[in-house]
Amino acid sequence: MTRNFLQFQRRGRAVRIGDFVPRTTVLDWLRLQERSTGTKEGCAEGDCGACAVVIVRERGGRLVYEPVNSCITLLGQLDGAELITVEDLADNGVLHPVQEALARQHGSQCGFCTPGIVMSLFAHYHQCNGVSSREKINDALAGNLCRCTGYRPIVEAGLEACNGGGDDRFSRNTVARRQAIGALDDKADLFVGDAVSFFAAPASEPSLARLYAQNPDATILAGATDVGLWITKKLAPIDKIIHVGRVVELSNIDATADGYAIGATVSLARAAPVLGSIDPDIAEVLRRFGSIQVRACGTVGGNIANGSPIGDLAPMLIAMGASVELRHGEEIRQLPLENFFLDYGKQDRKPGEFVRRLLVPKLQPATHFRAYKITKRLDEDISAVLAAFCLTVDGGRISEAKVAFGGMAGIPKRAKTVEENLRGLWLGDARRWQSAADAVGKDFTPLTDLRASAVYRGRVAGNLVIKALAEIAGVSPEVTRIADRRTVADAAE
Ligand SMILES: Cc1cc2nc3c(=O)[nH]c(=O)nc-3n(C[C@H](O)[C@H](O)[C@H](O)COP(=O)(O)OP(=O)(O)OC[C@H]3O[C@@H](n4cnc5c(N)ncnc54)[C@H](O)[C@@H]3O)c2cc1C
Ligand code: FES
Ligand code: FES
């Protein structure tokens, strides 16, 4: 069954749109079509949060409120969800508790950032079950820039509203809203447009496989945290869009004999607790992956399929020995993730072939994992370098080493000479740590770009080798870490 109109919930009714330009963003629709201009445009690239709106979906029988950046979210991605904007929060002229607290705490000056901040706090108000903390509010607001108020009063407002909160007209109306959202889930394939220009959102994997094999020139759209920028910044003329976000089979997280199979469309927010359970460093890298808005939309599959040399997942998954599963038509194949990346901008993926799942093994006993994300600022920043280490230690000696870096070459890549230097090394022999670190220079010739110079990259990568060895040898994270968090200090016996 195919439906030829988009449908989502808005202000208590179902909106149906049968004709729209496929690359229309939610922000443009709100401001130019609906004329709801409370939502602002700042950067138009997902960085500032001025455009944040809240999308509500049903997941596991409950409503999940997520803030998203409407400037890079496409209108078609709203299918099956409820859209809430800043205009919707006041109840008969009475401000929402979040708005009330922001005003009382003087959390707004020029006010340009305020609608986005209100929406991020509104999502947190509903997600935190009435229990928040300064740390949680900081994470909730990491994707919202405020240039003039200063964050202290904003964070105070968040603490005031969210602790003990959760009761508003949205929560009081949960049952009816859940039914209305559920009624949109008709399991039909969505296709709006014609052969030349369309927005399609297949509901099943066979439908996706068929459609993409027939239209290999179409752009696959997952969370749009990359593709959205092609539209707003490169003004890319994308006419054929296949959105994978409704494909049920790609959204599962399954336990396997040795780890997890993570569907391509699983968002980074959903993947974080699962991948983070493998090692706390993965949890920390994912906590610092973009912002809460980026993690709500961005997907595991998108982070791999984009082939980015600075994507955060790839080096960690390569070091762990993960595989990627691809599908073209009826044909499904698997390959080690490290073989997927061929050259800058080139992956082992045929036209019409899509990423299906990532197969991620858990760590073996005696294996120690470390991952370090190097950025100019702690939150919401793309890596200059990301280093991931998977070292097996037997009786104080490294018996096996897998080390991968992002940001050091045109693709995420293993550091094979570093690995050779590590194999057989006595962890306690600190004099040999430096020669393993120096081997970075044999593995990589990094570039200078706006994130870091080649010299800095080379030096920091070597230092990270030493840091990993020091931590695994037993030097306390209190000594080796300044800002990033590692809750479990595991070291070799
Ligand atoms: C403000 C901001 C901060 C960011 N911070 C980080 C960060 O800290 N770390 C980081 O690694 N990245 C970061 N990114 C980049 C981006 O969020 C990630 O790469 C994200 O995982 C992309 O996923 P997506 O679902 O949004 O992909 P999309 O934008 O939908 O797609 C990305 C690419 O992958 C293709 N694609 C998507 N899914 C599939 C599939 N299943 N099969 C085949 N092709 C597919 C698309 O066609 C496109 O080429 C950031 C982006 C923004 C805007
Ligand atoms: S306008 Fe800056 S994140 Fe959307
Ligand atoms: S109040 Fe001016 S940018 Fe935040």
Coordinates of C-alpha atoms and ligand atoms in Angstrom, one line a residue:
M1 CA 0.0 0.0 0.0
T2 CA 1.3 3.4 -0.9
R3 CA 0.2 6.8 0.5
N4 CA 0.8 9.9 -1.5
F5 CA 0.6 12.5 1.3
L6 CA 2.6 13.3 4.3
Q7 CA 0.8 13.2 7.7
F8 CA 1.8 14.4 11.2
Q9 CA 0.1 15.7 14.3
R10 CA 0.1 19.4 15.0
R11 CA -1.9 21.3 17.6
G12 CA -4.4 18.5 18.1
R13 CA -5.1 17.7 14.5
A14 CA -3.6 15.6 11.7
V15 CA -1.9 17.7 9.0
R16 CA -1.9 16.2 5.6
I17 CA 0.4 17.5 2.8
G18 CA 0.2 16.0 -0.7
D19 CA 2.4 18.4 -2.5
F20 CA 5.7 19.8 -1.3
V21 CA 9.3 20.3 -2.6
P22 CA 11.2 17.2 -1.3
R23 CA 14.0 19.3 0.2
T24 CA 11.7 21.7 2.2
T25 CA 13.0 22.0 5.7
V26 CA 10.7 22.0 8.8
L27 CA 11.9 25.6 9.6
D28 CA 11.0 26.9 6.1
W29 CA 7.6 25.2 6.3
L30 CA 6.9 26.7 9.8
R31 CA 8.1 30.2 8.9
L32 CA 7.0 30.5 5.2
Q33 CA 3.9 28.2 5.0
E34 CA 2.4 28.0 8.5
R35 CA 3.7 31.5 9.3
S36 CA 4.8 30.4 12.8
T37 CA 7.7 32.7 13.1
G38 CA 8.5 32.1 16.8
T39 CA 11.1 29.5 15.7
K40 CA 14.2 31.4 14.6
E41 CA 17.0 30.7 12.1
G42 CA 20.5 31.4 13.3
C43 CA 23.2 29.3 11.7
A44 CA 21.1 27.1 9.3
E45 CA 23.6 24.3 9.9
G46 CA 22.5 22.5 13.1
D47 CA 25.0 24.3 15.4
C48 CA 23.2 27.0 17.3
G49 CA 19.8 25.5 18.3
A50 CA 17.9 28.8 17.7
C51 CA 15.6 26.7 15.4
A52 CA 14.9 23.9 17.9
V53 CA 11.5 22.4 17.9
V54 CA 10.2 19.3 19.6
I55 CA 9.2 16.1 17.8
V56 CA 7.2 13.5 19.7
R57 CA 7.1 9.9 18.7
E58 CA 5.7 6.7 20.3
R59 CA 8.5 4.3 21.3
G60 CA 8.0 1.2 23.4
G61 CA 4.5 2.3 24.4
R62 CA 5.4 5.8 25.7
L63 CA 5.8 9.2 24.1
V64 CA 9.3 10.4 23.6
Y65 CA 10.0 14.1 23.3
E66 CA 13.1 15.0 21.4
P67 CA 14.4 18.5 20.4
V68 CA 15.6 18.7 16.8
N69 CA 17.1 21.4 14.7
S70 CA 14.3 22.4 12.3
C71 CA 16.7 24.2 10.0
I72 CA 18.2 20.9 8.8
T73 CA 15.3 18.5 9.4
L74 CA 13.2 17.9 6.3
L75 CA 9.5 18.3 6.3
G76 CA 9.0 14.7 5.2
Q77 CA 10.8 13.4 8.3
L78 CA 7.8 14.5 10.4
D79 CA 5.7 11.7 9.0
G80 CA 4.1 9.8 11.9
A81 CA 5.2 12.3 14.6
E82 CA 3.8 15.2 16.5
L83 CA 5.4 18.6 16.0
I84 CA 5.5 21.1 18.9
T85 CA 6.9 24.6 18.5
V86 CA 7.4 27.5 21.0
E87 CA 4.0 29.0 20.2
D88 CA 2.3 25.9 21.5
L89 CA 3.6 25.9 25.0
A90 CA 1.6 28.6 26.8
D91 CA -1.8 27.3 28.1
N92 CA -4.6 29.9 27.7
G93 CA -2.1 32.7 28.0
V94 CA -0.3 31.2 31.0
L95 CA 3.4 30.6 30.3
H96 CA 4.7 27.0 30.5
P97 CA 6.8 26.4 33.6
V98 CA 10.0 26.4 31.5
Q99 CA 9.1 29.8 30.1
E100 CA 8.0 31.1 33.5
A101 CA 11.3 30.0 35.1
L102 CA 13.4 31.6 32.3
A103 CA 11.7 34.9 32.8
R104 CA 12.0 34.8 36.5
Q105 CA 15.7 33.9 36.4
H106 CA 16.4 36.6 33.8
G107 CA 17.5 33.9 31.4
S108 CA 16.9 36.0 28.3
Q109 CA 18.3 39.3 27.0
C110 CA 18.1 39.8 23.2
G111 CA 15.9 36.7 23.1
F112 CA 17.0 35.4 19.8
C113 CA 18.2 32.1 21.3
T114 CA 15.3 31.9 23.7
P115 CA 12.7 29.9 21.6
G116 CA 15.3 27.2 21.0
I117 CA 16.4 27.1 24.6
V118 CA 12.7 26.9 25.7
M119 CA 12.2 23.9 23.4
S120 CA 15.3 22.1 24.5
L121 CA 14.3 22.6 28.2
F122 CA 10.7 21.6 27.3
A123 CA 11.9 18.3 25.9
H124 CA 14.1 17.8 29.0
Y125 CA 11.1 18.7 31.3
H126 CA 9.2 15.8 29.7
Q127 CA 12.1 13.3 29.6
C128 CA 13.8 13.7 33.0
N129 CA 10.8 12.4 35.0
G130 CA 11.0 15.4 37.4
V131 CA 14.6 14.7 38.4
S132 CA 17.3 16.8 36.8
S133 CA 20.8 18.0 37.7
R134 CA 23.2 20.7 36.6
E135 CA 25.1 18.1 34.6
K136 CA 21.9 16.9 32.8
I137 CA 20.8 20.5 32.0
N138 CA 24.2 21.3 30.6
D139 CA 24.0 18.2 28.4
A140 CA 20.4 19.2 27.4
L141 CA 21.6 22.7 26.4
A142 CA 24.9 21.8 24.8
G143 CA 23.3 22.4 21.4
N144 CA 21.9 25.8 22.2
L145 CA 24.1 28.8 21.8
C146 CA 23.4 32.0 23.8
R147 CA 25.6 34.9 23.0
C148 CA 24.4 37.5 25.5
T149 CA 22.6 36.2 28.6
G150 CA 25.3 33.9 29.9
Y151 CA 24.4 30.4 30.9
R152 CA 24.1 30.6 34.7
P153 CA 20.5 32.0 34.8
I154 CA 19.4 29.7 31.9
V155 CA 20.7 26.6 33.7
E156 CA 19.1 27.9 37.0
A157 CA 15.8 28.2 35.1
G158 CA 16.2 24.7 33.8
L159 CA 16.8 23.3 37.3
E160 CA 13.9 25.2 38.7
A161 CA 11.4 24.1 36.0
C162 CA 12.5 20.5 35.5
N163 CA 13.1 19.3 39.0
G164 CA 9.7 18.2 40.3
G165 CA 8.1 19.2 36.9
G166 CA 6.5 17.1 34.2
D167 CA 2.8 18.1 34.8
D168 CA 1.6 20.3 31.9
R169 CA -1.2 20.2 29.4
F170 CA 0.8 17.9 27.2
S171 CA 1.3 15.3 29.9
R172 CA -2.3 15.6 31.0
N173 CA -3.3 14.8 27.4
T174 CA -0.9 11.9 26.9
V175 CA -3.5 9.2 26.2
A176 CA -5.3 11.1 23.5
R177 CA -2.1 12.3 21.9
R178 CA -0.6 8.8 21.9
Q179 CA -3.7 7.4 20.2
A180 CA -3.5 10.2 17.6
I181 CA 0.2 9.6 16.9
G182 CA -0.5 5.8 16.8
A183 CA -3.3 6.3 14.3
L184 CA -0.7 7.8 11.8
D185 CA 1.3 4.6 11.8
D186 CA -0.5 3.0 8.8
K187 CA 2.5 0.9 7.6
A188 CA 2.0 2.3 4.1
D189 CA 4.9 3.3 1.9
L190 CA 5.0 7.1 1.4
F191 CA 5.6 8.5 -2.0
V192 CA 5.0 12.1 -2.8
G193 CA 6.0 13.5 -6.2
D194 CA 6.8 11.9 -9.5
A195 CA 9.6 10.1 -11.3
V196 CA 11.7 13.3 -11.6
S197 CA 11.2 14.7 -8.1
F198 CA 10.0 12.9 -5.1
F199 CA 10.1 12.4 -1.3
A200 CA 9.7 8.7 -0.5
A201 CA 9.6 7.0 2.8
P202 CA 9.2 3.2 2.5
A203 CA 7.8 1.4 5.5
S204 CA 9.6 -1.9 5.0
E205 CA 13.0 -3.1 4.0
P206 CA 11.9 -4.9 0.8
S207 CA 10.1 -1.7 -0.3
L208 CA 13.3 0.3 0.4
A209 CA 15.5 -2.3 -1.4
R210 CA 13.2 -2.2 -4.5
L211 CA 12.9 1.6 -4.6
Y212 CA 16.6 2.3 -4.2
A213 CA 17.6 -0.4 -6.7
Q214 CA 15.2 1.3 -9.2
N215 CA 16.4 4.8 -8.3
P216 CA 20.1 4.5 -7.5
D217 CA 20.5 8.2 -8.2
A218 CA 18.2 9.1 -5.3
T219 CA 19.7 10.5 -2.1
I220 CA 19.2 8.3 0.9
L221 CA 18.1 10.4 3.9
A222 CA 18.3 9.2 7.5
G223 CA 18.6 11.9 10.2
A224 CA 19.6 14.7 7.7
T225 CA 22.3 16.0 10.0
D226 CA 24.7 15.8 7.0
V227 CA 22.2 15.9 4.1
G228 CA 20.3 18.9 5.6
L229 CA 23.5 21.0 5.4
W230 CA 24.0 20.1 1.7
I231 CA 20.6 21.7 1.2
T232 CA 21.0 24.8 3.4
K233 CA 24.7 25.5 2.8
K234 CA 25.6 24.0 -0.5
L235 CA 22.2 24.6 -2.0
A236 CA 22.4 21.2 -3.5
P237 CA 19.7 20.5 -6.0
I238 CA 18.5 17.2 -4.4
D239 CA 15.3 16.2 -6.1
K240 CA 14.8 12.5 -5.3
I241 CA 14.9 11.6 -1.6
I242 CA 14.4 8.2 -0.1
H243 CA 14.0 8.6 3.6
V244 CA 14.9 5.4 5.5
G245 CA 13.5 6.6 8.9
R246 CA 10.2 4.6 8.6
V247 CA 11.8 1.3 7.6
V248 CA 10.9 -0.9 10.7
E249 CA 13.5 -3.6 10.1
L250 CA 16.4 -1.0 10.1
S251 CA 15.4 0.5 13.4
N252 CA 16.1 -2.6 15.6
I253 CA 18.8 -3.2 18.2
D254 CA 19.3 -6.9 18.6
A255 CA 21.6 -8.9 20.9
T256 CA 23.7 -11.4 19.0
A257 CA 25.9 -14.3 20.2
D258 CA 28.9 -12.0 20.7
G259 CA 27.5 -8.5 20.8
Y260 CA 24.9 -6.3 19.1
A261 CA 23.4 -5.8 15.7
I262 CA 22.4 -2.2 15.4
G263 CA 20.0 -1.2 12.6
A264 CA 21.2 1.6 10.3
T265 CA 18.4 4.0 11.3
V266 CA 19.0 3.7 15.1
S267 CA 19.6 7.2 16.2
L268 CA 22.8 8.0 18.1
A269 CA 20.6 8.8 21.1
R270 CA 19.1 5.3 21.1
A271 CA 22.5 3.6 20.3
A272 CA 24.4 5.5 23.1
P273 CA 23.3 3.4 26.1
V274 CA 23.9 0.1 24.2
L275 CA 27.3 1.0 22.7
G276 CA 28.1 2.8 25.9
S277 CA 27.5 -0.4 27.9
I278 CA 30.5 -1.9 26.0
D279 CA 32.9 0.6 27.4
P280 CA 32.4 4.0 29.3
D281 CA 34.7 5.8 26.8
I282 CA 32.2 5.0 24.0
A283 CA 29.5 6.5 26.2
E284 CA 31.6 9.6 26.7
V285 CA 32.3 10.1 23.0
L286 CA 28.6 9.7 22.3
R287 CA 27.7 12.1 25.0
R288 CA 29.9 14.6 23.2
F289 CA 28.7 13.6 19.7
G290 CA 27.1 16.9 18.4
S291 CA 24.3 17.9 20.7
I292 CA 21.1 16.4 22.0
Q293 CA 19.4 17.6 18.8
V294 CA 22.0 16.1 16.6
R295 CA 21.9 12.8 18.4
A296 CA 18.1 12.7 18.3
C297 CA 18.2 12.7 14.5
G298 CA 21.6 11.5 13.4
T299 CA 21.9 7.8 12.9
V300 CA 24.5 5.1 13.2
G301 CA 24.1 4.2 9.5
G302 CA 24.4 7.8 8.4
N303 CA 27.6 8.2 10.4
I304 CA 29.2 5.2 8.6
A305 CA 27.6 5.7 5.1
N306 CA 28.8 9.3 4.9
G307 CA 32.3 8.0 4.8
S308 CA 33.6 11.0 6.8
P309 CA 37.2 10.8 7.8
I310 CA 36.2 12.6 11.1
G311 CA 33.1 10.6 11.9
D312 CA 33.2 9.5 15.6
L313 CA 31.8 6.0 15.4
A314 CA 34.0 4.5 12.6
P315 CA 37.4 4.5 14.5
M316 CA 35.9 3.1 17.6
L317 CA 34.0 0.4 15.7
I318 CA 37.0 -0.5 13.6
A319 CA 39.2 -0.9 16.7
M320 CA 36.5 -3.2 18.2
G321 CA 36.4 -5.3 15.0
A322 CA 32.8 -4.4 13.9
S323 CA 31.3 -5.4 10.5
V324 CA 28.9 -3.6 8.3
E325 CA 26.0 -5.3 6.5
L326 CA 24.8 -3.9 3.2
R327 CA 21.8 -4.7 1.0
H328 CA 21.2 -4.3 -2.7
G329 CA 17.9 -5.6 -4.0
E330 CA 17.7 -9.1 -2.6
E331 CA 21.4 -9.4 -2.0
I332 CA 22.8 -9.0 1.5
R333 CA 26.5 -9.0 2.2
Q334 CA 28.8 -8.3 5.2
L335 CA 32.3 -6.9 5.4
P336 CA 34.7 -5.8 8.1
L337 CA 34.0 -2.1 8.7
E338 CA 37.7 -1.2 8.1
N339 CA 37.4 -2.5 4.5
F340 CA 34.3 -0.4 3.8
F341 CA 36.3 2.8 3.6
L342 CA 38.3 2.8 0.4
D343 CA 39.6 6.3 -0.1
Y344 CA 38.5 9.9 0.7
G345 CA 34.8 10.1 -0.3
K346 CA 34.8 6.5 -1.6
Q347 CA 33.3 3.5 0.1
D348 CA 32.7 -0.1 -0.9
R349 CA 29.1 0.5 -1.7
K350 CA 27.4 -0.1 -5.1
P351 CA 24.8 2.3 -6.6
G352 CA 21.5 1.3 -5.1
E353 CA 23.1 -0.5 -2.1
F354 CA 22.3 0.7 1.4
V355 CA 23.7 0.2 4.9
R356 CA 21.5 -2.3 6.7
R357 CA 23.1 -3.0 10.1
L358 CA 26.3 -2.6 12.1
L359 CA 27.5 -5.8 13.8
V360 CA 29.4 -4.8 16.9
P361 CA 31.2 -7.4 19.1
K362 CA 31.5 -7.0 22.8
L363 CA 35.0 -6.8 24.2
Q364 CA 36.8 -10.1 25.0
P365 CA 38.1 -10.8 28.5
A366 CA 41.5 -9.2 29.1
T367 CA 40.8 -6.7 26.4
H368 CA 41.1 -3.0 27.3
F369 CA 39.4 -0.3 25.3
R370 CA 40.1 3.4 25.2
A371 CA 38.7 6.1 23.0
Y372 CA 39.7 9.8 23.0
K373 CA 37.9 12.6 21.1
I374 CA 40.1 15.7 20.5
T375 CA 38.1 18.9 19.8
K376 CA 38.6 22.6 20.3
R377 CA 35.7 22.7 22.7
L378 CA 34.3 19.9 24.8
D379 CA 30.7 19.8 23.6
E380 CA 29.1 20.0 20.2
D381 CA 32.3 19.9 18.2
I382 CA 33.5 17.7 15.4
S383 CA 36.8 15.8 16.1
A384 CA 40.1 17.0 15.0
V385 CA 41.4 13.6 15.9
L386 CA 39.7 10.5 17.4
A387 CA 41.8 7.7 18.6
A388 CA 40.5 4.2 19.6
F389 CA 42.5 1.4 21.2
C390 CA 41.6 -2.2 21.8
L391 CA 44.5 -3.9 23.6
T392 CA 44.6 -7.5 24.9
V393 CA 46.9 -7.9 27.8
D394 CA 48.3 -11.3 29.0
G395 CA 50.4 -11.3 32.2
G396 CA 51.4 -7.7 31.7
R397 CA 52.3 -8.0 28.0
I398 CA 50.2 -6.8 25.1
S399 CA 49.4 -9.8 23.0
E400 CA 47.0 -8.2 20.5
A401 CA 46.5 -4.6 19.5
K402 CA 43.9 -2.8 17.3
V403 CA 44.3 0.9 17.0
A404 CA 42.3 3.2 14.7
F405 CA 42.3 6.9 14.1
G406 CA 39.9 9.4 12.7
G407 CA 41.1 12.8 11.4
M408 CA 44.5 11.5 10.5
A409 CA 43.9 10.4 6.9
G410 CA 41.2 10.7 4.1
I411 CA 39.4 7.8 5.8
P412 CA 39.1 6.4 9.3
K413 CA 42.0 3.9 9.4
R414 CA 44.0 1.4 11.5
A415 CA 47.5 2.4 12.6
K416 CA 49.2 -0.8 11.7
T417 CA 52.8 0.2 12.5
V418 CA 51.7 1.4 15.9
E419 CA 50.0 -1.9 16.4
E420 CA 53.2 -3.8 15.5
N421 CA 55.1 -1.7 18.0
L422 CA 52.5 -2.5 20.7
R423 CA 52.4 -6.3 20.2
G424 CA 54.7 -7.9 22.7
L425 CA 55.3 -4.7 24.6
W426 CA 55.5 -5.0 28.4
L427 CA 53.0 -2.5 29.7
G428 CA 55.3 -1.7 32.7
D429 CA 58.2 -0.8 30.4
A430 CA 57.3 2.9 30.0
R431 CA 60.6 3.6 28.1
R432 CA 59.1 1.8 25.1
W433 CA 55.9 3.7 25.1
Q434 CA 57.5 6.6 23.1
S435 CA 58.6 4.4 20.3
A436 CA 55.1 3.1 19.9
A437 CA 53.8 6.7 19.9
D438 CA 56.4 7.7 17.3
A439 CA 55.2 5.0 14.9
V440 CA 52.1 7.2 14.3
G441 CA 54.4 9.2 11.9
K442 CA 54.9 6.0 9.8
D443 CA 51.2 5.3 9.6
F444 CA 49.9 8.8 8.8
T445 CA 50.6 12.0 6.9
P446 CA 47.8 14.1 8.3
L447 CA 46.5 17.3 6.7
T448 CA 46.2 20.9 8.0
D449 CA 42.7 22.2 8.0
L450 CA 40.5 24.6 10.0
R451 CA 40.3 22.1 12.9
A452 CA 44.0 21.4 13.4
S453 CA 47.4 21.6 11.8
A454 CA 49.2 18.5 10.5
V455 CA 51.9 19.0 13.2
Y456 CA 49.3 19.2 16.0
R457 CA 47.5 16.1 14.7
G458 CA 50.6 14.1 14.5
R459 CA 51.7 15.1 18.0
V460 CA 48.4 14.6 19.7
A461 CA 47.9 11.2 18.1
G462 CA 51.3 10.1 19.5
N463 CA 50.4 11.5 22.9
L464 CA 47.1 9.6 22.9
V465 CA 49.1 6.3 22.4
I466 CA 51.0 7.1 25.5
K467 CA 47.9 8.1 27.4
A468 CA 46.2 4.8 26.5
L469 CA 49.2 2.8 27.6
A470 CA 49.5 4.8 30.8
E471 CA 45.8 4.3 31.7
I472 CA 45.9 0.6 30.9
A473 CA 49.1 0.3 32.9
G474 CA 47.2 1.6 35.9
V475 CA 47.8 5.4 35.9
S476 CA 44.6 6.9 37.4
P477 CA 42.2 8.7 35.0
E478 CA 42.3 11.5 37.6
V479 CA 45.8 12.1 36.4
T480 CA 45.2 11.5 32.7
R481 CA 41.8 13.2 32.2
I482 CA 40.9 16.8 32.8
A483 CA 37.4 17.3 31.5
D484 CA 36.1 14.1 29.9
R485 CA 34.5 11.5 32.1
R486 CA 35.5 7.9 32.5
T487 CA 33.4 6.4 35.3
V488 CA 35.2 3.0 35.4
A489 CA 38.9 2.9 35.8
D490 CA 39.9 -0.5 34.4
A491 CA 43.6 -1.3 34.1
A492 CA 45.6 -4.5 33.4
E493 CA 46.5 -6.7 36.3
Ligands
LIG1 C1 25.9 20.4 14.5 C2 26.4 19.1 14.1 C3 27.3 18.4 14.9 C4 27.8 17.2 14.5 N1 28.7 16.6 15.4 C5 29.2 15.4 15.0 C6 30.1 14.7 15.9 O1 30.4 15.1 17.0 N2 30.6 13.5 15.5 C7 30.3 13.0 14.2 O2 30.8 11.9 13.9 N3 29.5 13.6 13.4 C8 28.9 14.8 13.8 N4 28.1 15.4 12.9 C9 27.8 14.8 11.6 C10 26.5 14.0 11.6 O3 25.6 14.3 12.6 C11 26.7 12.5 11.7 O4 27.6 12.0 10.7 C12 25.5 11.6 11.6 O5 25.7 10.3 12.1 C13 24.9 11.5 10.2 O6 23.7 10.7 10.3 P1 22.4 11.1 9.6 O7 21.4 10.0 9.9 O8 21.9 12.4 10.0 O9 22.8 11.1 8.1 P2 22.2 11.8 6.9 O10 22.5 13.2 6.9 O11 20.7 11.5 6.7 O12 23.0 11.0 5.7 C14 24.4 11.1 5.7 C15 25.0 10.3 4.5 O13 24.8 9.0 4.6 C16 23.9 8.4 3.6 N5 23.1 7.4 4.3 C17 22.4 7.6 5.5 N6 21.9 6.4 5.9 C18 22.2 5.5 4.9 C19 22.0 4.1 4.8 N7 21.3 3.4 5.7 N8 22.5 3.5 3.7 C20 23.2 4.2 2.8 N9 23.5 5.5 2.9 C21 23.0 6.2 3.9 C22 23.2 9.6 3.1 O14 22.8 9.4 1.7 C23 24.3 10.7 3.2 O15 25.2 10.5 2.1 C24 27.5 16.6 13.3 C25 26.6 17.3 12.4 C26 26.1 18.5 12.8 C27 25.1 19.2 11.9
FES2 S1 19.5 27.7 12.9 FE1 21.2 27.1 14.1 S2 20.8 25.1 14.6 FE2 19.2 25.6 13.2
FES3 S1 19.5 36.0 24.9 FE1 20.7 36.9 23.3 S2 21.6 35.1 22.3 FE2 20.7 34.4 24.1

